[in-house]
Short mmCIF file of C-alpha atoms and ligand atoms in Angstrom, two decimals:
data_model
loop_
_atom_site.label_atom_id
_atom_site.label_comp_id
_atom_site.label_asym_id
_atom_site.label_seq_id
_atom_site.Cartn_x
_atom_site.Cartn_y
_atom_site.Cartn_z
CA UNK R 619 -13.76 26.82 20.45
CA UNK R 620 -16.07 24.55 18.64
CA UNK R 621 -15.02 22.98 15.25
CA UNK R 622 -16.88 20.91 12.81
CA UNK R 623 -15.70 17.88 13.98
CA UNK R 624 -17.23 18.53 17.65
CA UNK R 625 -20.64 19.58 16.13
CA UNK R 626 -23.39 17.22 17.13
CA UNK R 627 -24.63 15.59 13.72
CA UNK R 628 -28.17 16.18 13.87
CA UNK R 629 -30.19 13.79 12.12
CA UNK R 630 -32.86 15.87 9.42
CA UNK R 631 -33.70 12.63 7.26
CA UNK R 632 -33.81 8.75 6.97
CA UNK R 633 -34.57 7.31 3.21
CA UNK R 634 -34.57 4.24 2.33
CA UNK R 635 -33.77 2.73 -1.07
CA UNK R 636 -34.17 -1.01 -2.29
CA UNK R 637 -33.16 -2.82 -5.78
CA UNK R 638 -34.36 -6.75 -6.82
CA UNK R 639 -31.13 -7.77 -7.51
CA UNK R 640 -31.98 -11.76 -8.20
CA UNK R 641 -34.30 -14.92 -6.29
CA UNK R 642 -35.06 -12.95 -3.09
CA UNK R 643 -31.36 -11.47 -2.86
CA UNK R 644 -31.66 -7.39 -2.61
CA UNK R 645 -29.64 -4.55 -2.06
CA UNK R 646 -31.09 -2.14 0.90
CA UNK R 647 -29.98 1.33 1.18
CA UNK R 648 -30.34 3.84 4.13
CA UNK R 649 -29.58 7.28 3.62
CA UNK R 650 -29.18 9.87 5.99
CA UNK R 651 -29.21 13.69 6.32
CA UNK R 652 -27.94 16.03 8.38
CA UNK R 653 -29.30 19.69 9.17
CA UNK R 654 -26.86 20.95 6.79
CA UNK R 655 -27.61 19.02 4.06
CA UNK R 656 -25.10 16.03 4.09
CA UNK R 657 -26.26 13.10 3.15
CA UNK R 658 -24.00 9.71 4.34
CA UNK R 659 -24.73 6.08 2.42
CA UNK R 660 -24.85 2.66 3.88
CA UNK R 661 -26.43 -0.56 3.94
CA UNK R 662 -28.95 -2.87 5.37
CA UNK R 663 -28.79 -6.65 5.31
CA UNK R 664 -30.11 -10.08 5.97
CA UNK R 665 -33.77 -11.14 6.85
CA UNK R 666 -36.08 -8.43 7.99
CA UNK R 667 -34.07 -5.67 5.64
CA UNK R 668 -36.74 -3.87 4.35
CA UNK R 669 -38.74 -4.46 7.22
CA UNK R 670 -37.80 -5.21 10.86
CA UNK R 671 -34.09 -3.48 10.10
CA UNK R 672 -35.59 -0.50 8.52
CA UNK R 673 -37.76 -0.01 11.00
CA UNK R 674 -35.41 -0.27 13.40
CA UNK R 675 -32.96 2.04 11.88
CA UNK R 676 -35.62 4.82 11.85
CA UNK R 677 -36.51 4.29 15.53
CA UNK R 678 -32.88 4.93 16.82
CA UNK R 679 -32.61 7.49 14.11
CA UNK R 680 -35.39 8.99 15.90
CA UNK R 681 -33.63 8.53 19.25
CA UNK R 682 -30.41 10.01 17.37
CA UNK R 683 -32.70 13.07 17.01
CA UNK R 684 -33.00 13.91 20.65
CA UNK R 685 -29.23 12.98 22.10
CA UNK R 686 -27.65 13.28 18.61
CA UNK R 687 -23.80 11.90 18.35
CA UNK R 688 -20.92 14.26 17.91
CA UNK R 689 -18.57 11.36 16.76
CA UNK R 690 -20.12 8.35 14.41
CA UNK R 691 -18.94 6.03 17.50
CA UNK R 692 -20.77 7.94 19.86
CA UNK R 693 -24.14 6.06 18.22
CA UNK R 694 -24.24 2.90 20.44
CA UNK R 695 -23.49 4.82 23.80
CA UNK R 696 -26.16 7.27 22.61
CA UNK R 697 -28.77 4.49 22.32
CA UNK R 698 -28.07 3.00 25.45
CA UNK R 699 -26.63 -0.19 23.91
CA UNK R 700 -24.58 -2.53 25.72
CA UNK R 701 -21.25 -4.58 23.47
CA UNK R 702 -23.09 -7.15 25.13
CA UNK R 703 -26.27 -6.70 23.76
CA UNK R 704 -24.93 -6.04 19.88
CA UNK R 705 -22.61 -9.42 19.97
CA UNK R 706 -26.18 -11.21 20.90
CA UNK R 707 -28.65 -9.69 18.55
CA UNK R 708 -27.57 -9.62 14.87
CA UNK R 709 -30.81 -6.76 14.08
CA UNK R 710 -29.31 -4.57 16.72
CA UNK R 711 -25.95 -5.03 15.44
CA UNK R 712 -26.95 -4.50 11.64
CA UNK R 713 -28.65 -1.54 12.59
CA UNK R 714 -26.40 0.46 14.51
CA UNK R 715 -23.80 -0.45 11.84
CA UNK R 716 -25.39 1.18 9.26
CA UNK R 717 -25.88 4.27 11.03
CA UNK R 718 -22.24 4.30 11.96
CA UNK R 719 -21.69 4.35 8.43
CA UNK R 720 -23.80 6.68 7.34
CA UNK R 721 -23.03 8.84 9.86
CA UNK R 722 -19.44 8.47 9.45
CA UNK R 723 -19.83 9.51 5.47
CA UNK R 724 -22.02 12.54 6.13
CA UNK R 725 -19.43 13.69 8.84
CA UNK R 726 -16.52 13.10 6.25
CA UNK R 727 -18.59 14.85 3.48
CA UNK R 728 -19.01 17.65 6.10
CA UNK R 729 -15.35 17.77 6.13
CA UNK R 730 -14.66 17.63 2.53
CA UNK R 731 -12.38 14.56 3.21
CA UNK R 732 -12.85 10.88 1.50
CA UNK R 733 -14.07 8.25 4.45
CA UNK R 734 -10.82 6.65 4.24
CA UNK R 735 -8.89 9.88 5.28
CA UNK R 736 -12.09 10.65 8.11
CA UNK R 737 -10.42 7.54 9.60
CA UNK R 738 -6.99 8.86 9.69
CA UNK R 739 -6.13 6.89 6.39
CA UNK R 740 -4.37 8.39 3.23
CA UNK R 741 -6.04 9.07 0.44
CA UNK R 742 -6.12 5.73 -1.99
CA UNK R 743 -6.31 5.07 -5.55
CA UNK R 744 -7.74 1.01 -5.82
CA UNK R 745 -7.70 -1.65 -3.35
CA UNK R 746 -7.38 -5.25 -4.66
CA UNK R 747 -9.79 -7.57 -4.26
CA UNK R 748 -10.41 -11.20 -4.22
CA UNK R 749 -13.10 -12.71 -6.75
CA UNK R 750 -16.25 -14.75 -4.99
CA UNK R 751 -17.27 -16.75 -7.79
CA UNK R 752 -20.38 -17.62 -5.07
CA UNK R 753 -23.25 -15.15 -6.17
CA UNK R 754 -22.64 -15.68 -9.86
CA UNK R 755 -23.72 -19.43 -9.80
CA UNK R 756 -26.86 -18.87 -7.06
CA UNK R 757 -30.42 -19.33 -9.00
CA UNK R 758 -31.55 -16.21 -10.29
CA UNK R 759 -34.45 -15.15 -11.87
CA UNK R 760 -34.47 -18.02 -14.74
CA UNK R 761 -34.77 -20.83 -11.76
CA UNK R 762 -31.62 -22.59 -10.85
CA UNK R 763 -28.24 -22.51 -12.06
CA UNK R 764 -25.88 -25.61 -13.22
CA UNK R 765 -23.73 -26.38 -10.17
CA UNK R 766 -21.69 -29.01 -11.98
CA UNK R 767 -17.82 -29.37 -11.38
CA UNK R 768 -17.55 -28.29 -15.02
CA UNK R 769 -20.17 -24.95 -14.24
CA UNK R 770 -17.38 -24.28 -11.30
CA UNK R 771 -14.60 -24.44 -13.82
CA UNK R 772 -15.73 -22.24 -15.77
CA UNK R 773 -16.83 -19.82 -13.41
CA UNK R 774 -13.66 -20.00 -12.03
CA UNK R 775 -12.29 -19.36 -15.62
CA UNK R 776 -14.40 -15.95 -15.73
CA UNK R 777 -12.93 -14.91 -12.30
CA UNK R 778 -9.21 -15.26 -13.70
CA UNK R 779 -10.25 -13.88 -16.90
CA UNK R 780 -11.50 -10.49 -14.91
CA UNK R 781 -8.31 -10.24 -13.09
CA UNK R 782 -8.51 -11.71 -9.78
CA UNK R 783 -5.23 -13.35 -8.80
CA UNK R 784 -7.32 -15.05 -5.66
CA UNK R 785 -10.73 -16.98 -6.09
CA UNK R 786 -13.39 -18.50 -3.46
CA UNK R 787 -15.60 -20.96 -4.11
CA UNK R 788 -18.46 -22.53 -1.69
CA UNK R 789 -18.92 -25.79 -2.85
CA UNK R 790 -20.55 -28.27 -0.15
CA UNK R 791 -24.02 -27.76 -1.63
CA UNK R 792 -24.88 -31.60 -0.29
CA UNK R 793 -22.62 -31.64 3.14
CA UNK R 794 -24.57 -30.76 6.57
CA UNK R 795 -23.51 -32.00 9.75
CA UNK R 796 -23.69 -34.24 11.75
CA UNK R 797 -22.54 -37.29 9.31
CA UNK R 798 -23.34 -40.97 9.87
CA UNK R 799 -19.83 -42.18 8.72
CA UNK R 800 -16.52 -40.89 10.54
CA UNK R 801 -13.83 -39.14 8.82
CA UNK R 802 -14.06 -37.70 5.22
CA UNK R 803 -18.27 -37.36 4.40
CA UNK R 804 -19.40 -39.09 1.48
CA UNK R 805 -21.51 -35.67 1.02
CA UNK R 806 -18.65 -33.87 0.71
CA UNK R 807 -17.18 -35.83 -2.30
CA UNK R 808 -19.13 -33.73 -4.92
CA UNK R 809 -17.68 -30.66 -3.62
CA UNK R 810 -14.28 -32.10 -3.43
CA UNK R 811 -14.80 -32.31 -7.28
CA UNK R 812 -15.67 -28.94 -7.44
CA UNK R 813 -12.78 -27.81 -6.07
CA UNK R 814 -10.78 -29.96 -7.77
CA UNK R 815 -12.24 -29.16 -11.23
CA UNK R 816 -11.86 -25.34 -10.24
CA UNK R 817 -7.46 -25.63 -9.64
CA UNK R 818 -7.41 -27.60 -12.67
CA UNK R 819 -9.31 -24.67 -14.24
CA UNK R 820 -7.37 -21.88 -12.65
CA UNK R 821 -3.43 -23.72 -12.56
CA UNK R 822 -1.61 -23.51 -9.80
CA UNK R 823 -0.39 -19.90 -9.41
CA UNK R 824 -3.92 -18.28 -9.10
CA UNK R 825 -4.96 -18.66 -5.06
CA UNK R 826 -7.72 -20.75 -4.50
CA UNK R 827 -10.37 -19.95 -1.09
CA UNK R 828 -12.85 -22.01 -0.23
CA UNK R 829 -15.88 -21.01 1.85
CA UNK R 830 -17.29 -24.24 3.81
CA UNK R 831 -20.91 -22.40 5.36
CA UNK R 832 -20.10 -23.99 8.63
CA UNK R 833 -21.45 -27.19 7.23
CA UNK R 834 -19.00 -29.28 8.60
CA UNK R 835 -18.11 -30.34 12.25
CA UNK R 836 -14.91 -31.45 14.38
CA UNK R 837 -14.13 -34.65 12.83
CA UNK R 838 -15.16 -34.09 8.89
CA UNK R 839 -13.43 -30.58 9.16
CA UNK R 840 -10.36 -32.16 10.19
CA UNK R 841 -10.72 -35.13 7.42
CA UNK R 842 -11.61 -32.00 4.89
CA UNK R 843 -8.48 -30.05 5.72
CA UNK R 844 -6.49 -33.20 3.99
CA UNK R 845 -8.43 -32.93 0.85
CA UNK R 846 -8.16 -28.97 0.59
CA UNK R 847 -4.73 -29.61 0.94
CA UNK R 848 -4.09 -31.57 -1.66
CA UNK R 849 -6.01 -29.26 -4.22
CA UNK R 850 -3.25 -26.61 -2.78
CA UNK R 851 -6.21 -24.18 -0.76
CA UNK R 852 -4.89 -21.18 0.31
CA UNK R 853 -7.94 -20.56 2.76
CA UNK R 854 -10.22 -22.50 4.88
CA UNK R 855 -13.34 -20.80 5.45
CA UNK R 856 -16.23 -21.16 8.42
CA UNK R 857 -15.64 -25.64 8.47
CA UNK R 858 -17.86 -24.54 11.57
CA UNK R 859 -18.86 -21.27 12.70
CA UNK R 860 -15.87 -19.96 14.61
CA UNK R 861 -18.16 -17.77 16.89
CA UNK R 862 -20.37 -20.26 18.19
CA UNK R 863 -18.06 -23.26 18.49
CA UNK R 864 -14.75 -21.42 19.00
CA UNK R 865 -12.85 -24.33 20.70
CA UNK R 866 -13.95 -26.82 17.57
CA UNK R 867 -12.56 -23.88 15.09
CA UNK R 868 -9.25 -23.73 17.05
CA UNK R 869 -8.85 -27.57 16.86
CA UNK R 870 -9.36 -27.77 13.32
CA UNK R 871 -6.86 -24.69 12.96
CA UNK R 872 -4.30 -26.59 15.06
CA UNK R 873 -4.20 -29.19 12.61
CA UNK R 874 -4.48 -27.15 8.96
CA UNK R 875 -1.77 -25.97 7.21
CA UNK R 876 -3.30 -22.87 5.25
CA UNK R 877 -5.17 -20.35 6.54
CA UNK R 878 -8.09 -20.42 8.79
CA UNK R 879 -10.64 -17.70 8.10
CA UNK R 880 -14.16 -16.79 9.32
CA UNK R 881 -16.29 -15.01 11.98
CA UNK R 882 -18.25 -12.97 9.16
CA UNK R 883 -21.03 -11.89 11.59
CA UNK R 884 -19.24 -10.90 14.42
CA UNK R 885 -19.88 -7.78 16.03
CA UNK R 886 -17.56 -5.87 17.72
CA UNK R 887 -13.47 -5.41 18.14
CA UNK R 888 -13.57 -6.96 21.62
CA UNK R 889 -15.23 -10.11 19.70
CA UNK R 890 -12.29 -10.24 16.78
CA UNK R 891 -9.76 -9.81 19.60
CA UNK R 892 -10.21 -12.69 21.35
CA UNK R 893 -11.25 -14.83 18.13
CA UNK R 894 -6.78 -13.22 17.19
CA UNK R 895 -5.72 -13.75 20.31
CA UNK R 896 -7.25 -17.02 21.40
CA UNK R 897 -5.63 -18.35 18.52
CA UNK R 898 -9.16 -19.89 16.83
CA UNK R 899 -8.29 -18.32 13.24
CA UNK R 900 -5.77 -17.15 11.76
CA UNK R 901 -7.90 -14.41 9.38
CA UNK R 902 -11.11 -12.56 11.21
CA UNK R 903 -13.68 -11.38 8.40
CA UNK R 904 -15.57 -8.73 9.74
CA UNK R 905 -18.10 -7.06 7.90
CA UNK R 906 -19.15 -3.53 8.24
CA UNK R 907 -22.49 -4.64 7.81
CA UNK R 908 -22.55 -6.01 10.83
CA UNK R 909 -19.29 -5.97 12.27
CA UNK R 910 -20.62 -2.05 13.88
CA UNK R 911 -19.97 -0.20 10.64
CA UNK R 912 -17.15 1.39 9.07
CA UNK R 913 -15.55 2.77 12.00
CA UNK R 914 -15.15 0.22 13.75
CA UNK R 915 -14.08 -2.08 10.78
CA UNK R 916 -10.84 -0.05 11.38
CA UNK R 917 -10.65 -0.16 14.71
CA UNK R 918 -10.43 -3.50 14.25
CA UNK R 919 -8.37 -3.94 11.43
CA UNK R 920 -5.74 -2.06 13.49
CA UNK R 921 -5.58 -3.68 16.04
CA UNK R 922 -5.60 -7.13 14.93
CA UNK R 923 -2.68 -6.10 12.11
CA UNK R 924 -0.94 -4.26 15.25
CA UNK R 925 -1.52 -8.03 17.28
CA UNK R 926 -1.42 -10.33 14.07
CA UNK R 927 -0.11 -8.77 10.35
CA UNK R 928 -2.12 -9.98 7.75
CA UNK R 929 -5.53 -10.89 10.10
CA UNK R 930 -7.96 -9.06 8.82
CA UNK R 931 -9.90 -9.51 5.00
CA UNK R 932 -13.43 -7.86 5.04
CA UNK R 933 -16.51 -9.75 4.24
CA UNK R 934 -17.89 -7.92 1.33
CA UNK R 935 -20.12 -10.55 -0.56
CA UNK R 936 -22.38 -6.90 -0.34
CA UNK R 937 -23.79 -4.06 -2.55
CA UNK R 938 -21.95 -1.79 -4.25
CA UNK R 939 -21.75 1.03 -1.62
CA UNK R 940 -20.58 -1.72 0.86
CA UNK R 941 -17.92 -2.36 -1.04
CA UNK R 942 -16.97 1.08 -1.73
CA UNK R 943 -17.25 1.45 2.18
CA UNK R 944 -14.98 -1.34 2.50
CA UNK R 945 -12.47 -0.23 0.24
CA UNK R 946 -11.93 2.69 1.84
CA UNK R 947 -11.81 1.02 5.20
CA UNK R 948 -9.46 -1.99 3.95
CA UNK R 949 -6.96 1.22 2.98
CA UNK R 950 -7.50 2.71 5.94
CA UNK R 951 -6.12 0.00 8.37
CA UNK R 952 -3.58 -1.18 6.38
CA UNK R 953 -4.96 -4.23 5.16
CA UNK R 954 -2.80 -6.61 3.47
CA UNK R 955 -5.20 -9.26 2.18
CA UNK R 956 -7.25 -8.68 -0.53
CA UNK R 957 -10.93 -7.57 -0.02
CA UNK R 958 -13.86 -10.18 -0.75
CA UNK R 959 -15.61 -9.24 -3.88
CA UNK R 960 -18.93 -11.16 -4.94
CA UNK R 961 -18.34 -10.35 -8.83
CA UNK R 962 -21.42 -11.94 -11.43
CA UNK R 963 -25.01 -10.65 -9.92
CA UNK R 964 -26.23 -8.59 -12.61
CA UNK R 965 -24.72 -6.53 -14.96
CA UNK R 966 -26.85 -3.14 -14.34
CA UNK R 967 -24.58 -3.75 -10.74
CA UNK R 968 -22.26 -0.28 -11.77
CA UNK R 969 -25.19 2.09 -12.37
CA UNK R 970 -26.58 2.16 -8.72
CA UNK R 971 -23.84 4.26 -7.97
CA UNK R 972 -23.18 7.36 -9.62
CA UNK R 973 -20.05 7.63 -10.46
CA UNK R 974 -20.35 4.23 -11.27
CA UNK R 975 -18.77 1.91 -9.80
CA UNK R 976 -15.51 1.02 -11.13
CA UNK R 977 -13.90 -2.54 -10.98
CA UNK R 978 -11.32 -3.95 -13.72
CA UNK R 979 -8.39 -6.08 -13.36
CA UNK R 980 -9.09 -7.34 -9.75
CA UNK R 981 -9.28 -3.81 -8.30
CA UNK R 982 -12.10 -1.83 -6.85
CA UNK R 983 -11.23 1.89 -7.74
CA UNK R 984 -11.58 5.07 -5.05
CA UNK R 985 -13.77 8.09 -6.78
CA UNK R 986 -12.06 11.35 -6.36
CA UNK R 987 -15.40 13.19 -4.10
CA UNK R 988 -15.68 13.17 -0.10
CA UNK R 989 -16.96 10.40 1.91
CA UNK R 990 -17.80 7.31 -0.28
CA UNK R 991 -17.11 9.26 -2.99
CA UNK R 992 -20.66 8.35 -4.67
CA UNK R 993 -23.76 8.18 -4.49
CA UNK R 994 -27.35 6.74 -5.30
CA UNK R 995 -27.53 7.01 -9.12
CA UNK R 996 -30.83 8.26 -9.20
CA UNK R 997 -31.68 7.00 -12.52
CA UNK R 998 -31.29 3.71 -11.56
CA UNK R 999 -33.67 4.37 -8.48
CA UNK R 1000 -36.31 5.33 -10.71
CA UNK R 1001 -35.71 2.61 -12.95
CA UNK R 1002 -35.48 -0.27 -10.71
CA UNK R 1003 -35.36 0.81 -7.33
CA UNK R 1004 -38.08 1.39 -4.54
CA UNK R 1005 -37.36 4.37 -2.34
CA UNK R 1006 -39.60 5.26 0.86
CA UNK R 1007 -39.42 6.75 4.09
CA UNK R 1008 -40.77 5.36 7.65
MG1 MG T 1425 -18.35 -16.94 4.14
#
């Protein structure tokens, strides 16, 4: 007996959707159809969006056409892609995320369930998030924006005022490896004031993150520890990037005493597992963006929380269906740390979606429909958005 669930999805139509959002930051949309009319929502991101990625994204769509997937994780086997070959190439591995996603929300439209309960999840209400005051101080459209200690402060004054009871910061603008002197960087002192202007802002009961860009290296990441732990950090993000330069990441980690957190691009739950089990953080951040979508964001998630409890936050500095995505994939799993949210872009942010998206006190709130449970406002496409087809 065939059900729905064992139909082949059958690809009808790829759109794409992008907004200006501020500088040369966008949000990049890829919508796809099924013969039945069920259209699933995700994301494209990073260099080459509208361009290399979307072109990409059509191609395997196009290969999706003649050995179409029954399940969403069917995709990379269907394409002929290697785990291999996705932890290597970061266009690959954006791509075939976002048709994992997609695919996975038309499939739980299909079914009439929310994307959250297609994963075996319950349904959910709100997820809590984390505030990234990051985004709101990058230059926008006026030029550059005041990156003083006193501009972090009250920044970080917003973020409590919205509700977050956890903030991140990234505030080595002036640090880049490899330093001339040993130990603690002059060109980290600024950011050290940052920080340190940010605590004073927030008091000592609000959680403070701090996301380091992997601008730091072995020695200075070890010195740096010291200072974040004086300001009272809760989380020590990326003091090098944990992928590349694992065994320098695990060193530093031997020697903190708060959380170790990164791995943002990684593809993959073979990649998260050994990053868990090898002991080189203590928090993975995948991101369905690029992590091989939604579905295997919980794959991960469970079995990192099954190997390590409290392992997993998703990277979600992202659009709003993203985040919507990554609510319902944070719920999911299980997740007990809050979910990244990059709060402060622009304020026409809510309208892409329809129903709009919903964020207030530090929570990111569920709509009630299947999948996502929104979609492209189309409105706001008109308005500000450029849609076309490839
Ligand atoms: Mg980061």
């Amino acid at each position: 007996m065939s059900t729905e669930n064992d139909t082949p999805f059958n690809i009808a139509r790829v759109e794409f959707t992008s907004f200006h959002v501020h500088g040369s930051h966008q949000w990049v949309f890829v919508e796809i159809t099924d013969d039945n009319g069920n259209t699933g929502l995700a994301e494209l991101a990073g260099p080459g969006a509208t361009t290399e990625i979307a072109g990409l994204t059509a191609q395997y769509a196009e290969r999706l056409r003649l050995s179409p997937p029954v399940s969403e994780s069917d995709v990379t086997a269907q394409l002929g892609l290697t785990v291999e070959e996705l932890e290597a190439d970061r266009t690959k591995a954006t791509t075939v995320s976002a048709l994992r996603t997609a695919i996975a929300d038309a499939q739980a439209r299909r079914s009439g369930v929310s994307l959250g309960e297609f994963f075996g999840g319950q349904r959910t209400k709100s997820v809590q998030l984390y505030g990234n005051m990051n985004r709101s101080m990058l230059p926008d459209d006026d030029g550059p924006r005041d990156r003083s200690p006193e501009a972090f402060a009250a920044a970080a004054r917003e973020a409590v005022r919205r509700g977050y009871k956890a903030v991140k910061c990234a505030p080595f603008d002036e640090a880049r490896s490899p330093f001339e002197e040993p130990g603690l960087p002059e060109a980290a002192r600024s950011g050290i004031d940052r920080i340190l202007a940010v605590r004073e802002a927030i008091g000592p009961d609000v959680a403070l993150f701090v996301d380091c860009h992997s601008r730091f290296d072995l020695d200075s990441g070890i010195a740096l520890e010291i200072s974040l732990r004086e300001a009272n950090i809760a989380w020590y993000e990326e003091a090098v990037d944990g992928i590349e330069r694992p065994d320098v990441m695990k060193r530093i980690r031997e020697r903190a005493t708060m959380d170790v957190a990164g791995a943002e691009s990684g593809y993959g739950v073979g990649l998260f597992q050994r990053i868990i089990e090898g002991h080189v953080m203590d928090v993975v951040m995948p991101d369905i963006k690029f992590c091989g979508g939604a579905g295997e964001a919980v794959e991960i998630g469970r079995v990192l929380e099954a190997i390590a409890p409290g392992s997993v936050s998703m990277h979600s500095p992202s659009g709003p269906a993203s985040q919507l995505a990554s609510a319902h994939v944070t719920a999911a799993f299980g997740g007990t740390r809050p979910l990244e949210h990059a709060w402060g872009e622009v304020d026409w942010r809510p309208s892409v979606l329809e129903p709009a998206e919903r964020i207030e006190s530090g929570r990111i709130y569920i709509p009630d429909g299947p999948g996502l449970g929104a979609n492209l406002d189309q409105a706001t496409v008109e308005a500000r958005g450029r849609h076309w087809t490839l």
